[in-house]
Short mmCIF file of C-alpha atoms in Angstrom, two decimals:
data_model
loop_
_atom_site.label_atom_id
_atom_site.label_comp_id
_atom_site.label_asym_id
_atom_site.label_seq_id
_atom_site.Cartn_x
_atom_site.Cartn_y
_atom_site.Cartn_z
CA UNK A 16 214.55 193.03 -131.79
CA UNK A 17 218.26 195.00 -130.72
CA UNK A 18 221.45 193.43 -129.71
CA UNK A 19 221.13 194.12 -126.02
CA UNK A 20 217.84 192.75 -125.59
CA UNK A 21 218.33 189.84 -127.30
CA UNK A 22 221.14 188.59 -125.41
CA UNK A 23 219.14 189.56 -121.98
CA UNK A 24 216.23 187.06 -123.29
CA UNK A 25 218.63 184.57 -123.92
CA UNK A 26 221.01 184.62 -121.09
CA UNK A 27 216.90 184.41 -118.95
CA UNK A 28 216.28 181.31 -121.24
CA UNK A 29 219.30 179.83 -119.83
CA UNK A 30 218.96 180.63 -116.40
CA UNK A 31 215.51 179.49 -116.57
CA UNK A 32 216.44 176.12 -117.98
CA UNK A 33 219.75 176.06 -115.55
CA UNK A 34 217.38 176.13 -112.32
CA UNK A 35 214.84 173.73 -114.02
CA UNK A 36 217.90 171.04 -114.71
CA UNK A 37 219.27 171.72 -111.11
CA UNK A 38 215.74 171.47 -109.70
CA UNK A 39 214.93 168.21 -111.51
CA UNK A 40 218.25 166.81 -110.50
CA UNK A 41 217.98 167.56 -107.10
CA UNK A 42 214.53 166.13 -106.87
CA UNK A 43 215.74 163.28 -108.26
CA UNK A 44 218.79 163.04 -105.09
CA UNK A 45 216.91 162.90 -101.73
CA UNK A 46 219.04 163.66 -99.03
CA UNK A 47 219.88 160.05 -97.32
CA UNK A 48 219.95 158.62 -94.03
CA UNK A 49 222.48 156.33 -92.98
CA UNK A 50 222.74 154.22 -89.89
CA UNK A 51 225.84 152.79 -88.37
CA UNK A 52 225.22 149.83 -86.44
CA UNK A 53 227.27 148.25 -83.92
CA UNK A 54 225.48 144.90 -82.51
CA UNK A 55 224.34 141.97 -82.77
CA UNK A 56 221.91 139.69 -85.36
CA UNK A 57 219.13 139.56 -82.44
CA UNK A 58 218.35 143.41 -82.39
CA UNK A 59 218.70 144.66 -86.00
CA UNK A 60 215.42 143.58 -88.18
CA UNK A 61 213.48 145.10 -84.86
CA UNK A 62 214.38 148.73 -86.13
CA UNK A 63 212.72 150.67 -88.24
CA UNK A 64 214.68 150.20 -91.41
CA UNK A 65 211.99 150.95 -93.69
CA UNK A 66 213.27 154.85 -92.87
CA UNK A 67 216.82 154.37 -94.10
CA UNK A 68 218.58 154.66 -96.89
CA UNK A 69 221.51 153.24 -95.68
CA UNK A 70 223.00 151.11 -93.02
CA UNK A 71 226.55 150.15 -92.26
CA UNK A 72 228.23 147.24 -90.46
CA UNK A 73 230.29 148.61 -87.95
CA UNK A 74 233.03 146.97 -87.80
CA UNK A 75 235.61 144.84 -89.68
CA UNK A 76 238.93 144.47 -88.95
CA UNK A 77 242.50 144.22 -90.81
CA UNK A 78 244.23 140.94 -90.32
CA UNK A 79 247.48 141.03 -92.88
CA UNK A 80 246.57 142.63 -95.51
CA UNK A 81 242.76 141.83 -95.57
CA UNK A 82 239.06 143.10 -94.78
CA UNK A 83 238.12 140.20 -91.99
CA UNK A 84 234.53 139.86 -90.10
CA UNK A 85 235.83 138.58 -86.93
CA UNK A 86 233.49 135.79 -85.83
CA UNK A 87 230.96 133.80 -86.77
CA UNK A 88 228.11 136.34 -84.66
CA UNK A 89 229.07 139.11 -87.00
CA UNK A 90 229.00 137.47 -90.32
CA UNK A 91 225.64 136.28 -88.91
CA UNK A 92 224.91 140.22 -88.30
CA UNK A 93 225.87 141.30 -91.63
CA UNK A 94 223.55 138.01 -93.31
CA UNK A 95 220.55 139.57 -91.07
CA UNK A 96 221.38 143.05 -92.52
CA UNK A 97 221.33 141.66 -96.21
CA UNK A 98 218.35 140.18 -95.17
CA UNK A 99 216.51 143.93 -94.62
CA UNK A 100 216.75 144.77 -98.19
CA UNK A 101 213.18 142.09 -98.34
CA UNK A 102 211.56 144.76 -95.98
CA UNK A 103 213.32 147.68 -97.25
CA UNK A 104 214.58 146.36 -101.28
CA UNK A 105 216.19 150.07 -101.75
CA UNK A 106 218.39 149.71 -98.73
CA UNK A 107 221.83 150.12 -99.50
CA UNK A 108 224.48 147.68 -97.34
CA UNK A 109 227.53 148.79 -96.29
CA UNK A 110 230.61 146.82 -94.78
CA UNK A 111 233.23 149.55 -92.50
CA UNK A 112 236.81 148.93 -91.80
CA UNK A 113 238.44 149.97 -88.13
CA UNK A 114 236.47 152.84 -86.08
CA UNK A 115 238.33 154.38 -82.76
CA UNK A 116 240.42 151.81 -81.87
CA UNK A 117 239.93 149.69 -85.04
CA UNK A 118 242.62 150.76 -86.90
CA UNK A 119 245.71 150.02 -85.43
CA UNK A 120 247.71 148.38 -88.66
CA UNK A 121 245.83 151.28 -91.15
CA UNK A 122 249.15 153.25 -91.52
CA UNK A 123 251.34 150.65 -92.26
CA UNK A 124 249.54 148.44 -94.94
CA UNK A 125 248.28 150.87 -97.02
CA UNK A 126 251.68 152.30 -97.06
CA UNK A 127 252.45 149.74 -100.10
CA UNK A 128 251.31 149.30 -103.29
CA UNK A 129 251.14 145.29 -102.21
CA UNK A 130 248.97 145.87 -99.04
CA UNK A 131 246.64 148.30 -100.62
CA UNK A 132 245.44 146.28 -104.10
CA UNK A 133 245.32 143.11 -101.23
CA UNK A 134 243.05 144.94 -99.34
CA UNK A 135 240.63 146.16 -102.23
CA UNK A 136 240.61 142.54 -103.42
CA UNK A 137 239.73 141.28 -100.26
CA UNK A 138 236.90 144.30 -100.03
CA UNK A 139 235.96 143.12 -103.73
CA UNK A 140 235.50 139.06 -102.32
CA UNK A 141 233.63 140.04 -99.42
CA UNK A 142 230.56 141.93 -100.81
CA UNK A 143 230.59 139.39 -102.88
CA UNK A 144 230.30 137.05 -100.67
CA UNK A 145 227.68 138.69 -98.45
CA UNK A 146 225.67 140.48 -101.49
CA UNK A 147 226.60 143.80 -99.70
CA UNK A 148 226.76 147.04 -101.71
CA UNK A 149 230.68 148.52 -100.51
CA UNK A 150 232.59 149.77 -98.69
CA UNK A 151 232.94 152.45 -95.39
CA UNK A 152 236.74 153.44 -94.60
CA UNK A 153 237.00 154.44 -90.55
CA UNK A 154 240.64 154.95 -90.08
CA UNK A 155 240.62 157.10 -87.35
CA UNK A 156 243.16 158.71 -88.70
CA UNK A 157 245.20 159.25 -91.45
CA UNK A 158 248.32 161.60 -91.13
CA UNK A 159 246.98 163.23 -87.37
CA UNK A 160 246.70 161.72 -84.28
CA UNK A 161 243.90 159.52 -83.52
CA UNK A 162 243.84 156.50 -80.88
CA UNK A 163 246.39 156.76 -78.31
CA UNK A 164 249.58 154.79 -79.45
CA UNK A 165 248.28 154.17 -83.16
CA UNK A 166 251.06 154.76 -85.81
CA UNK A 167 250.35 158.46 -88.11
CA UNK A 168 252.27 159.69 -90.37
CA UNK A 169 252.74 162.51 -93.17
CA UNK A 170 252.57 160.12 -95.88
CA UNK A 171 248.85 158.54 -94.57
CA UNK A 172 247.38 161.40 -96.75
CA UNK A 173 248.46 159.86 -99.99
CA UNK A 174 248.40 156.62 -99.17
CA UNK A 175 244.11 157.24 -98.11
CA UNK A 176 244.38 158.27 -101.55
CA UNK A 177 245.78 155.53 -103.39
CA UNK A 178 243.79 153.19 -101.38
CA UNK A 179 240.17 154.95 -102.14
CA UNK A 180 241.75 154.62 -106.12
CA UNK A 181 242.56 150.74 -105.49
CA UNK A 182 239.08 150.18 -104.33
CA UNK A 183 237.40 152.24 -106.70
CA UNK A 184 239.54 149.53 -109.66
CA UNK A 185 238.70 146.26 -108.04
CA UNK A 186 234.96 147.47 -106.71
CA UNK A 187 233.92 149.26 -110.11
CA UNK A 188 231.07 151.53 -110.31
CA UNK A 189 228.71 149.21 -108.96
CA UNK A 190 229.86 149.46 -105.39
CA UNK A 191 229.56 152.49 -102.98
CA UNK A 192 232.61 153.91 -101.26
CA UNK A 193 232.25 155.99 -98.52
CA UNK A 194 235.11 157.35 -95.64
CA UNK A 195 234.18 158.45 -92.48
CA UNK A 196 235.83 161.77 -91.51
CA UNK A 197 236.76 163.53 -88.21
CA UNK A 198 234.42 166.90 -88.52
CA UNK A 199 237.02 168.88 -87.17
CA UNK A 200 239.23 171.44 -87.86
CA UNK A 201 242.59 169.32 -88.13
CA UNK A 202 241.14 166.53 -89.57
CA UNK A 203 239.75 169.20 -92.15
CA UNK A 204 242.74 170.75 -93.05
CA UNK A 205 245.13 167.59 -92.29
CA UNK A 206 244.34 164.44 -93.21
CA UNK A 207 243.06 163.86 -97.05
CA UNK A 208 243.68 165.15 -100.14
CA UNK A 209 240.38 166.45 -100.55
CA UNK A 210 240.78 167.49 -104.55
CA UNK A 211 241.45 163.86 -105.37
CA UNK A 212 240.04 161.87 -103.20
CA UNK A 213 236.40 163.44 -103.76
CA UNK A 214 236.45 162.24 -107.34
CA UNK A 215 236.90 158.96 -106.78
CA UNK A 216 234.18 158.29 -103.35
CA UNK A 217 230.27 158.49 -103.55
CA UNK A 218 230.11 160.70 -100.39
CA UNK A 219 231.95 161.43 -97.17
CA UNK A 220 230.52 160.68 -93.75
CA UNK A 221 231.52 163.88 -91.50
CA UNK A 222 231.66 162.89 -87.61
CA UNK A 223 230.33 165.93 -86.49
CA UNK A 224 229.82 164.53 -83.01
CA UNK A 225 232.11 164.30 -80.47
CA UNK A 226 233.78 167.21 -81.14
CA UNK A 227 234.00 167.86 -77.31
CA UNK A 228 234.71 163.82 -76.17
CA UNK A 229 236.32 161.79 -73.82
CA UNK A 230 239.91 163.73 -73.21
CA UNK A 231 238.13 167.18 -73.30
CA UNK A 232 238.34 169.06 -69.98
CA UNK A 233 235.77 171.81 -70.53
CA UNK A 234 232.11 171.23 -71.14
CA UNK A 235 230.62 171.58 -74.54
CA UNK A 236 228.34 171.02 -77.95
CA UNK A 237 229.56 167.56 -78.71
CA UNK A 238 227.16 167.61 -81.97
CA UNK A 239 226.38 171.39 -82.54
CA UNK A 240 224.80 172.57 -85.68
CA UNK A 241 226.31 176.25 -85.96
CA UNK A 242 229.28 177.54 -83.73
CA UNK A 243 229.14 179.81 -80.90
CA UNK A 244 231.73 182.42 -79.71
CA UNK A 245 233.20 179.58 -77.16
CA UNK A 246 233.46 176.63 -79.83
CA UNK A 247 234.19 177.25 -83.18
CA UNK A 248 234.20 173.04 -84.26
CA UNK A 249 230.60 172.51 -85.29
CA UNK A 250 228.49 170.90 -88.31
CA UNK A 251 228.59 174.07 -90.26
CA UNK A 252 231.97 175.05 -89.67
CA UNK A 253 232.61 171.71 -90.94
CA UNK A 254 230.91 172.13 -94.33
CA UNK A 255 232.02 176.29 -94.91
CA UNK A 256 235.44 174.75 -94.59
CA UNK A 257 235.12 171.88 -97.29
CA UNK A 258 232.68 174.44 -99.22
CA UNK A 259 235.71 176.57 -99.60
CA UNK A 260 238.24 174.33 -101.13
CA UNK A 261 236.01 172.95 -103.77
CA UNK A 262 234.38 169.55 -101.79
CA UNK A 263 231.03 169.06 -103.71
CA UNK A 264 228.03 169.90 -101.15
CA UNK A 265 225.89 166.75 -102.64
CA UNK A 266 228.85 164.65 -101.88
CA UNK A 267 228.83 165.61 -98.18
CA UNK A 268 226.81 163.66 -95.24
CA UNK A 269 226.76 165.51 -92.04
CA UNK A 270 226.84 163.17 -88.78
CA UNK A 271 224.16 163.68 -85.42
CA UNK A 272 224.51 161.49 -81.95
CA UNK A 273 222.42 158.85 -80.90
CA UNK A 274 223.67 158.99 -77.34
CA UNK A 275 224.29 161.51 -74.94
CA UNK A 276 228.17 162.37 -73.20
CA UNK A 277 227.89 163.35 -69.48
CA UNK A 278 230.56 165.41 -68.17
CA UNK A 279 230.87 165.45 -63.84
CA UNK A 280 232.66 168.11 -61.57
CA UNK A 281 231.05 170.70 -63.29
CA UNK A 282 230.21 174.35 -61.60
CA UNK A 283 226.76 175.73 -61.24
CA UNK A 284 227.68 178.39 -63.60
CA UNK A 285 225.78 179.42 -66.88
CA UNK A 286 224.24 176.34 -66.45
CA UNK A 287 227.22 174.34 -66.70
CA UNK A 288 228.12 175.11 -70.02
CA UNK A 289 231.65 175.78 -71.27
CA UNK A 290 232.59 175.26 -67.69
CA UNK A 291 235.73 172.94 -66.23
CA UNK A 292 234.91 169.25 -66.12
CA UNK A 293 236.08 165.34 -66.14
CA UNK A 294 233.81 163.23 -68.94
CA UNK A 295 232.38 160.59 -67.26
CA UNK A 296 230.32 158.31 -69.36
CA UNK A 297 228.29 157.98 -72.50
CA UNK A 298 224.39 157.11 -72.58
CA UNK A 299 222.37 155.69 -75.35
CA UNK A 300 219.20 157.57 -76.20
CA UNK A 301 217.16 154.45 -75.28
CA UNK A 302 218.47 154.77 -72.03
CA UNK A 303 217.82 158.35 -71.31
CA UNK A 304 214.11 158.32 -69.75
CA UNK A 305 215.72 156.75 -67.11
CA UNK A 306 218.78 158.09 -66.15
CA UNK A 307 218.29 161.07 -67.56
CA UNK A 308 215.08 162.07 -66.48
CA UNK A 309 214.04 166.18 -64.93
CA UNK A 310 212.88 163.50 -61.82
CA UNK A 311 216.48 162.42 -61.09
CA UNK A 312 216.95 166.67 -61.50
CA UNK A 313 218.50 167.26 -64.62
CA UNK A 314 217.28 170.72 -66.50
CA UNK A 315 217.01 170.75 -69.58
CA UNK A 316 218.38 174.05 -71.68
CA UNK A 317 218.00 175.29 -75.42
CA UNK A 318 221.14 176.52 -77.29
CA UNK A 319 219.65 178.98 -79.85
CA UNK A 320 223.30 179.97 -81.23
CA UNK A 321 224.59 176.47 -81.37
CA UNK A 322 221.02 175.26 -82.25
CA UNK A 323 221.70 172.10 -79.71
CA UNK A 324 220.45 171.02 -76.58
CA UNK A 325 221.87 170.58 -73.01
CA UNK A 326 221.02 169.03 -69.37
CA UNK A 327 222.69 170.30 -66.39
CA UNK A 328 221.72 168.69 -63.07
CA UNK A 329 223.23 170.92 -60.19
CA UNK A 330 222.78 168.51 -57.18
CA UNK A 331 225.25 166.11 -59.19
CA UNK A 332 227.26 168.64 -60.41
CA UNK A 333 226.95 167.06 -64.38
CA UNK A 334 226.13 168.32 -67.42
CA UNK A 335 225.09 166.91 -70.40
CA UNK A 336 225.53 167.08 -74.19
CA UNK A 337 223.12 165.36 -76.96
CA UNK A 338 221.18 165.55 -79.96
CA UNK A 339 217.22 165.50 -79.46
CA UNK A 340 214.33 165.56 -81.99
CA UNK A 341 214.93 169.21 -82.27
CA UNK A 342 218.65 169.12 -83.30
CA UNK A 343 217.45 165.73 -85.90
CA UNK A 344 215.30 167.73 -87.42
CA UNK A 345 217.15 170.81 -87.98
CA UNK A 346 220.04 168.92 -89.24
CA UNK A 347 217.70 167.02 -91.48
CA UNK A 348 216.86 170.50 -92.92
CA UNK A 349 219.84 172.10 -92.78
CA UNK A 350 221.30 169.13 -95.19
CA UNK A 351 218.07 170.08 -98.16
CA UNK A 352 218.66 173.69 -97.59
CA UNK A 353 222.41 173.48 -98.30
CA UNK A 354 222.08 170.72 -101.05
CA UNK A 355 223.80 168.21 -99.01
CA UNK A 356 223.77 164.37 -99.33
CA UNK A 357 222.29 163.59 -96.17
CA UNK A 358 222.46 163.12 -92.43
CA UNK A 359 223.85 159.78 -91.17
CA UNK A 360 224.25 158.97 -87.34
CA UNK A 361 226.23 157.10 -84.76
CA UNK A 362 224.48 154.03 -84.21
CA UNK A 363 221.23 152.53 -84.72
CA UNK A 364 221.83 150.11 -81.49
CA UNK A 365 221.46 153.41 -79.69
CA UNK A 366 217.88 154.91 -80.18
CA UNK A 367 214.69 152.42 -79.33
CA UNK A 368 212.69 150.20 -81.64
CA UNK A 369 210.56 153.05 -82.43
CA UNK A 370 209.42 156.58 -82.31
CA UNK A 371 213.07 157.91 -81.48
CA UNK A 372 215.26 159.68 -82.97
CA UNK A 373 215.16 158.21 -86.25
CA UNK A 374 212.03 159.04 -86.61
CA UNK A 375 212.64 162.58 -86.23
CA UNK A 376 215.34 162.43 -89.04
CA UNK A 377 212.17 160.27 -91.02
CA UNK A 378 209.50 162.99 -90.47
CA UNK A 379 211.98 165.71 -91.31
CA UNK A 380 213.29 164.14 -94.54
CA UNK A 381 209.52 163.53 -95.92
CA UNK A 382 208.96 167.16 -95.91
CA UNK A 383 211.19 167.56 -98.52
CA UNK A 384 209.23 165.38 -100.52
CA UNK A 385 206.02 167.17 -99.53
CA UNK A 386 208.05 170.89 -101.13
CA UNK A 387 208.56 169.02 -104.27
#
């Protein structure tokens, strides 16, 4: 056998081995379905939690430098969530810090070593007390403008890195560390030291929703899968940007929305899409049949470029942007095709108890197992 043939056969064998190994590795790590939950203890066990891999309590807040549960009702909710492991033994339950408007003092507290270390110690204590599995950081946002009036400074970017390092030292490898990241360009470019943070955390929850939000003055898709000529921000845009700077795909979780956003004073042009408007309100998925029905004048449309649904009511001049069962299935399939960690959503308490958007995600995830 000549040298050229030998090298060729060696390369083929190595390629086959690598393909087998990578395929086996991916098969051992099926996509996650992560639910944020904001609600009381009475409702949480009415949902089909067997279809989840993770559920995140939303939200804890800072009290001084420490992670704090607000009241006895919230404590009961967390305990009820942990008790769900009896129904789903593999379920991971995490605590989350912050949320929109819930991280007023984060910039100050996390600017010092003492503040970060005290916070990390308190996270460990709460996880041990409740029997929870980790922490999700929902600081909106480090280093860039977020909730109006909340402090943000350039140093937040480095301080966030030091924060996750302090948490990993305190929690060890047993507990998960994740963070909620804005799914838009300014956050991806300006808020996080991705090369330093991602090796420390388990995954990032990309908030690829609210890309058109309560401050927007033009309609669009608030949680599209793909960009359009009129709207750059999308799930795919966020993944491409992160991929280009070396963020591991298997640590990316894309976001889906269990609520619609309604805009008013929208001209009857292009079925209301990309028109001047004023945000009106949000509507949870469980209320859509009552509030956004065809009988009430809402016409359904599908954007084949964005891979996203929308509604327009010509009589009321209302435009509605949302995720539905079709876009949910497409997002899960996208996560599988791209080798991502999975899909998360805000939030479980806005879904139906059964037959809702969670079920659509779950059905799409099950196809992953059938294909393997």
